[in-house]
């Protein structure tokens, strides 16, 4: 069963966002509601925040499909990692937890994978052949691989190692702010990351999403890659749109 509208919730390291999505057009048809991610991001507190955004949108009792995007490896409804959230999410039955807590079925997916789906169906990667790699630059670094439009889930390029630490600690957008880097200084870090990924995977297109995709002219022209690199069309709404799209598929 497919439907023309669905609800998307995008849980991030700093904010939880939600909206109602027109699935034909791949765009928000409600206001985008946002609350701060609770301190520590423990399951019960995140669930309460999700309930809050659904109530604000007046869809808490709606029968529209609901997709939830989450910043962790997600396999068969379980969260297997926790980089910028509480360690309680590791090996946690998250999908069941949200379904029980919200009293409804949901579609539960990695946040960068959701953003990738939004961009391949309705955005920067639409119609792109070969391998598209989407990266989200925010609190951490998420990634989505899309091969001829098909999602290959749970790639975690932000956890490539640099000096024995996840590279995202050094080159996420949060690192730019933490280390007070200029765009040029930050772009040098991005260059190291993208050149390495390009060498390993030989992609046909890079798409850059996350909060920083509002400012593509500040840093994308500073990168020297063989692969075209373009900003995401849906920017910070991509996780909402992708999660809703996957929920609308009737999974």
Coordinates of C-alpha atoms in Angstrom, one line a residue:
X1 CA 0.0 0.0 0.0
X2 CA 1.3 3.5 -0.8
X3 CA 0.0 6.7 0.4
X4 CA 0.4 10.3 -0.7
X5 CA 1.3 11.7 2.8
X6 CA 3.4 10.6 5.7
X7 CA 5.0 11.9 8.8
X8 CA 8.8 12.1 9.2
X9 CA 10.8 12.5 12.4
X10 CA 14.6 13.2 12.2
X11 CA 16.4 12.6 15.5
X12 CA 19.8 14.3 15.6
X13 CA 22.6 14.9 18.1
X14 CA 21.4 18.4 18.8
X15 CA 17.8 18.6 17.6
X16 CA 14.7 16.5 16.9
X17 CA 12.7 17.7 13.8
X18 CA 9.4 16.6 12.4
X19 CA 7.0 17.4 9.6
X20 CA 4.3 16.1 7.3
X21 CA 5.5 15.2 3.8
X22 CA 3.8 15.2 0.4
X23 CA 5.3 11.9 -0.9
X24 CA 4.5 12.7 -4.6
X25 CA 6.5 15.9 -4.5
X26 CA 8.9 15.0 -1.7
X27 CA 8.4 18.2 0.2
X28 CA 7.1 19.4 3.6
X29 CA 3.4 20.4 3.6
X30 CA 3.5 21.4 7.3
X31 CA 5.7 23.6 9.3
X32 CA 8.9 22.0 10.4
X33 CA 8.7 21.5 14.2
X34 CA 11.9 21.3 16.2
X35 CA 12.9 20.7 19.8
X36 CA 16.4 20.3 21.3
X37 CA 17.6 16.8 21.7
X38 CA 17.4 16.0 25.5
X39 CA 20.7 16.2 27.4
X40 CA 22.3 12.8 27.3
X41 CA 19.8 11.6 24.7
X42 CA 18.6 8.5 26.7
X43 CA 15.8 6.4 25.2
X44 CA 13.0 7.5 27.5
X45 CA 13.8 11.2 27.1
X46 CA 14.1 11.0 23.3
X47 CA 10.8 9.1 23.1
X48 CA 9.1 11.9 25.2
X49 CA 10.6 14.5 22.8
X50 CA 9.3 12.6 19.8
X51 CA 5.8 12.5 21.4
X52 CA 6.1 16.3 21.9
X53 CA 6.9 17.1 18.3
X54 CA 4.0 14.8 17.1
X55 CA 1.6 16.6 19.4
X56 CA 2.8 20.0 18.2
X57 CA 2.2 18.9 14.6
X58 CA -1.2 17.6 15.8
X59 CA -0.5 14.1 14.4
X60 CA 0.0 12.2 17.6
X61 CA -3.2 10.2 16.9
X62 CA -3.0 10.3 13.1
X63 CA -3.0 7.1 11.1
X64 CA -0.6 8.5 8.5
X65 CA 2.6 6.3 8.1
X66 CA 5.4 7.4 10.4
X67 CA 9.1 7.2 9.6
X68 CA 11.8 7.9 12.3
X69 CA 15.4 8.7 11.2
X70 CA 18.0 8.0 13.9
X71 CA 21.8 8.7 14.2
X72 CA 23.0 5.1 14.6
X73 CA 23.6 1.9 12.7
X74 CA 20.1 0.4 12.4
X75 CA 19.7 -3.3 11.6
X76 CA 16.3 -5.0 11.8
X77 CA 15.0 -2.3 14.1
X78 CA 18.0 -2.5 16.5
X79 CA 20.4 0.4 17.1
X80 CA 23.9 -1.0 17.1
X81 CA 26.0 2.1 17.7
X82 CA 25.8 5.4 19.6
X83 CA 28.3 8.1 18.6
X84 CA 26.6 11.3 19.6
X85 CA 23.8 9.9 21.9
X86 CA 23.5 7.8 25.0
X87 CA 25.4 4.5 25.1
X88 CA 22.1 2.9 26.2
X89 CA 21.1 2.8 22.5
X90 CA 23.8 0.2 21.7
X91 CA 22.2 -3.2 20.9
X92 CA 18.8 -1.7 21.8
X93 CA 15.4 -2.8 20.3
X94 CA 14.7 0.8 19.3
X95 CA 12.0 0.2 16.7
X96 CA 9.9 -1.9 19.2
X97 CA 10.6 0.7 21.9
X98 CA 9.2 3.6 19.8
X99 CA 6.3 1.5 18.5
X100 CA 5.3 0.5 22.1
X101 CA 5.8 4.1 23.3
X102 CA 3.9 5.8 20.5
X103 CA 1.3 3.0 20.2
X104 CA 1.7 2.6 16.5
X105 CA 3.8 1.0 13.7
X106 CA 6.8 3.0 12.5
X107 CA 9.5 2.7 9.9
X108 CA 12.9 3.1 11.6
X109 CA 16.0 4.0 9.7
X110 CA 19.5 5.5 9.9
X111 CA 19.3 9.3 9.6
X112 CA 21.9 9.6 6.8
X113 CA 20.3 6.8 4.9
X114 CA 16.9 8.6 5.2
X115 CA 18.6 11.8 3.8
X116 CA 20.0 9.7 0.9
X117 CA 16.6 8.4 0.0
X118 CA 15.2 11.9 0.0
X119 CA 17.9 13.1 -2.3
X120 CA 17.8 10.2 -4.7
X121 CA 14.0 10.3 -5.0
X122 CA 13.4 14.0 -5.0
X123 CA 16.7 15.9 -4.9
X124 CA 20.3 16.3 -6.0
X125 CA 20.8 12.6 -6.8
X126 CA 17.6 12.0 -8.8
X127 CA 18.3 10.0 -12.0
X128 CA 22.0 9.7 -11.2
X129 CA 23.6 6.5 -12.4
X130 CA 26.3 4.6 -10.7
X131 CA 27.4 5.3 -7.1
X132 CA 26.2 8.4 -5.3
X133 CA 27.7 9.0 -1.8
X134 CA 25.8 11.4 0.3
X135 CA 27.4 12.7 3.5
X136 CA 25.8 14.8 6.2
X137 CA 28.0 17.2 8.0
X138 CA 26.6 18.2 11.4
X139 CA 27.2 17.0 15.0
X140 CA 28.9 14.0 13.4
X141 CA 29.3 12.8 9.8
X142 CA 26.7 10.5 8.3
X143 CA 26.8 8.7 5.0
X144 CA 24.5 7.0 2.5
X145 CA 25.5 4.9 -0.5
X146 CA 23.0 4.9 -3.4
X147 CA 23.8 2.7 -6.4
X148 CA 21.6 3.3 -9.4
X149 CA 19.0 4.8 -7.0
X150 CA 19.1 1.8 -4.6
X151 CA 20.1 2.4 -1.0
X152 CA 23.0 0.3 0.5
X153 CA 22.3 0.9 4.2
X154 CA 24.5 1.5 7.2
X155 CA 27.7 2.8 5.7
X156 CA 29.5 4.8 8.4
X157 CA 32.2 6.9 6.7
X158 CA 32.3 9.2 9.7
X159 CA 34.0 6.4 11.6
X160 CA 36.9 6.0 9.3
X161 CA 39.9 6.3 11.6
X162 CA 42.3 9.2 11.7
X163 CA 45.0 9.1 14.4
X164 CA 43.0 6.3 16.1
X165 CA 39.9 8.4 16.4
X166 CA 36.8 8.5 14.2
X167 CA 37.5 11.1 11.5
X168 CA 34.2 12.8 12.2
X169 CA 35.6 14.2 15.5
X170 CA 38.1 16.1 13.4
X171 CA 36.1 17.2 10.3
X172 CA 32.4 17.3 11.2
X173 CA 30.7 20.7 11.1
X174 CA 30.8 20.7 14.9
X175 CA 34.6 20.4 14.8
X176 CA 34.7 23.6 12.6
X177 CA 32.8 25.4 15.3
X178 CA 34.6 23.8 18.3
X179 CA 38.1 24.6 16.8
X180 CA 37.0 28.0 15.5
X181 CA 38.2 27.2 12.0
X182 CA 37.8 29.5 9.0
X183 CA 36.0 28.0 6.0
X184 CA 39.4 27.6 4.3
X185 CA 40.9 25.8 7.3
X186 CA 37.9 23.5 7.6
X187 CA 37.9 22.8 3.8
X188 CA 41.5 21.4 4.2
X189 CA 40.1 18.8 6.6
X190 CA 37.2 18.0 4.3
X191 CA 39.7 17.6 1.4
X192 CA 41.6 14.9 3.3
X193 CA 38.3 13.0 4.0
X194 CA 36.7 13.3 0.6
X195 CA 39.9 12.5 -1.3
X196 CA 40.3 9.3 0.8
X197 CA 36.7 8.2 0.2
X198 CA 37.0 9.0 -3.5
X199 CA 40.1 6.9 -3.8
X200 CA 38.5 3.9 -2.0
X201 CA 35.1 3.9 -3.7
X202 CA 35.4 5.8 -7.0
X203 CA 31.9 7.4 -6.7
X204 CA 30.1 9.1 -9.6
X205 CA 28.7 11.9 -7.4
X206 CA 29.1 13.3 -3.9
X207 CA 26.1 15.0 -2.3
X208 CA 26.6 17.1 0.9
X209 CA 23.8 17.5 3.3
X210 CA 23.3 18.4 7.0
X211 CA 23.1 21.9 8.5
X212 CA 26.1 23.2 6.7
X213 CA 24.5 22.6 3.3
X214 CA 22.9 26.0 3.7
X215 CA 26.4 27.5 2.9
X216 CA 27.7 25.4 0.0
X217 CA 29.5 28.4 -1.7
X218 CA 31.7 28.8 1.4
X219 CA 33.5 25.5 1.2
X220 CA 32.6 23.3 -1.8
X221 CA 34.6 25.4 -4.3
X222 CA 37.6 25.0 -2.1
X223 CA 37.7 21.2 -2.6
X224 CA 39.8 19.6 -5.3
X225 CA 38.2 16.3 -6.3
X226 CA 37.7 14.3 -9.5
X227 CA 34.1 13.6 -8.5
X228 CA 31.4 16.2 -8.8
X229 CA 30.4 17.4 -5.3
X230 CA 27.1 19.3 -4.9
X231 CA 24.9 20.4 -2.0
X232 CA 21.8 18.4 -1.0
X233 CA 18.5 20.0 -2.3
X234 CA 16.6 19.2 0.9
X235 CA 19.3 20.4 3.3
X236 CA 18.2 20.0 6.8
X237 CA 14.7 18.6 5.9
X238 CA 16.2 15.6 4.1
X239 CA 16.0 13.2 7.1
X240 CA 12.3 14.1 7.6
X241 CA 11.5 13.6 3.9
X242 CA 13.4 10.4 3.5
X243 CA 12.0 8.8 6.7
X244 CA 8.5 9.7 5.6
X245 CA 9.2 8.4 2.1
X246 CA 10.3 5.0 3.4
X247 CA 7.3 4.9 5.8
X248 CA 5.0 5.6 2.8
X249 CA 6.4 2.7 0.9
X250 CA 4.3 0.5 3.1
X251 CA 7.2 -1.3 4.7

